Short mmCIF file of C-alpha atoms in Angstrom, two decimals:
data_model
loop_
_atom_site.label_atom_id
_atom_site.label_comp_id
_atom_site.label_asym_id
_atom_site.label_seq_id
_atom_site.Cartn_x
_atom_site.Cartn_y
_atom_site.Cartn_z
CA MET A 1445 0.00 0.00 0.00
CA ALA A 1446 1.40 3.37 -0.98
CA VAL A 1447 0.96 6.04 1.68
CA PRO A 1448 1.58 9.67 0.76
CA VAL A 1449 4.77 11.01 2.31
CA ALA A 1450 2.81 13.56 4.34
CA GLY A 1451 0.78 10.78 5.93
CA GLU A 1452 3.52 8.23 6.64
CA GLN A 1453 3.99 9.27 10.27
CA VAL A 1454 0.25 9.26 10.99
CA TRP A 1455 -0.06 5.84 9.31
CA TYR A 1456 2.75 4.52 11.53
CA TRP A 1457 1.02 5.94 14.62
CA PHE A 1458 -2.31 4.41 13.58
CA ARG A 1459 -0.71 1.00 13.09
CA GLU A 1460 0.86 1.22 16.55
CA LEU A 1461 -2.52 2.11 18.08
CA ASP A 1462 -4.28 -0.58 16.05
CA CYS A 1463 -1.98 -3.27 17.47
CA GLN A 1464 -3.15 -2.35 20.98
CA ARG A 1465 -6.86 -2.35 20.10
CA THR A 1466 -9.28 -4.36 22.21
CA SER A 1467 -12.14 -6.50 20.92
CA ASN A 1468 -15.62 -7.23 22.22
CA GLY A 1469 -15.96 -10.69 20.70
CA PHE A 1470 -17.97 -9.38 17.75
CA GLY A 1471 -15.22 -7.26 16.26
CA PRO A 1472 -12.65 -4.62 17.09
CA ASN A 1473 -13.55 -1.81 19.48
CA ALA A 1474 -13.05 1.81 18.48
CA LEU A 1475 -9.74 3.28 19.56
CA GLY A 1476 -11.45 6.10 21.46
CA PHE A 1477 -10.12 9.42 22.65
CA GLN A 1478 -8.91 7.99 25.97
CA ALA A 1479 -6.75 5.35 24.29
CA ILE A 1480 -5.38 7.85 21.77
CA GLY A 1481 -4.74 10.42 24.50
CA GLU A 1482 -2.96 7.91 26.74
CA TRP A 1483 -0.87 6.66 23.82
CA SER A 1484 0.15 10.21 22.84
CA ARG A 1485 1.00 11.02 26.46
CA LEU A 1486 3.18 7.91 26.79
CA ARG A 1487 4.93 8.68 23.49
CA GLY A 1488 5.31 12.38 24.23
CA ILE A 1489 3.46 13.28 21.04
CA THR A 1490 1.17 16.26 20.72
CA LEU A 1491 -1.19 15.51 17.85
CA LEU A 1492 -2.32 18.27 15.54
CA GLN A 1493 -6.05 18.39 14.83
CA TRP A 1494 -5.66 16.97 11.31
CA GLN A 1495 -3.55 14.10 12.67
CA LEU A 1496 -6.19 13.20 15.24
CA ASP A 1497 -8.89 13.44 12.57
CA ALA A 1498 -6.86 11.17 10.28
CA ILE A 1499 -6.37 8.54 13.01
CA ILE A 1500 -10.10 8.58 13.79
CA ALA A 1501 -10.97 8.27 10.07
CA MET A 1502 -8.54 5.35 9.65
CA ASP A 1503 -10.03 3.70 12.74
CA LEU A 1504 -13.55 4.01 11.32
CA LYS A 1505 -12.48 2.60 7.95
CA ARG A 1506 -10.62 -0.28 9.62
CA ARG A 1507 -13.72 -1.29 11.58
CA GLU A 1508 -15.91 -0.99 8.46
CA VAL A 1509 -13.59 -3.33 6.53
CA VAL A 1510 -13.53 -5.88 9.36
CA ALA A 1511 -17.33 -5.74 9.69
CA GLN A 1512 -17.77 -6.27 5.93
CA LYS A 1513 -15.38 -9.23 5.91
CA THR A 1514 -17.27 -10.75 8.84
CA ALA A 1515 -20.63 -10.21 7.12
CA ASP A 1516 -19.33 -11.78 3.91
CA LYS A 1517 -18.21 -14.90 5.80
CA GLU A 1518 -21.55 -15.23 7.60
CA GLU A 1519 -23.63 -15.00 4.45
CA PRO A 1520 -24.45 -18.60 3.59
CA GLU A 1521 -24.13 -19.56 -0.02
CA GLN A 1522 -27.63 -20.33 -1.25
CA GLN A 1523 -27.91 -23.67 -2.87
CA VAL A 1524 -30.65 -24.36 -5.37
CA SER A 1525 -31.58 -27.86 -6.33
CA GLU A 1526 -31.20 -28.76 -9.97
CA ARG A 1527 -34.08 -31.18 -9.54
CA PRO A 1528 -37.34 -29.81 -10.98
CA LEU A 1529 -40.11 -29.18 -8.46
CA THR A 1530 -42.96 -31.56 -9.25
CA SER A 1531 -46.25 -31.87 -7.38
CA ARG A 1532 -45.03 -35.18 -5.95
CA LEU A 1533 -41.79 -33.62 -4.68
CA PHE A 1534 -43.73 -30.67 -3.26
CA ASP A 1535 -46.02 -33.05 -1.36
CA ALA A 1536 -42.97 -34.91 -0.01
CA ILE A 1537 -41.39 -31.68 1.24
CA PHE A 1538 -44.60 -30.11 2.56
CA PRO A 1539 -46.91 -32.97 3.58
CA THR A 1540 -50.50 -32.05 4.32
CA LYS A 1541 -51.67 -32.41 7.88
CA ARG A 1542 -54.07 -35.34 8.04
CA LYS A 1543 -55.91 -36.61 11.08
#
């Protein structure tokens, strides 16, 4: 993936934050301002507004991609019988209720 030179540092920071991300069992949790703030405090980094906005946007996109991949896996492949549906087959599948 080619990252513009101006965004290389922010991409590196996002990847570092992403590695520390928690999960709720259904997918990745958002990074959140607390996690980003604690990370920047530990690293001694003061983020500019555009850098914070970029990290939040990358976080949102990351979670969208993961959610889509999960949804694609869960979608069962529909199988259609090649056998023609006759009245006899229909009756075998959906028997009438008789007393």
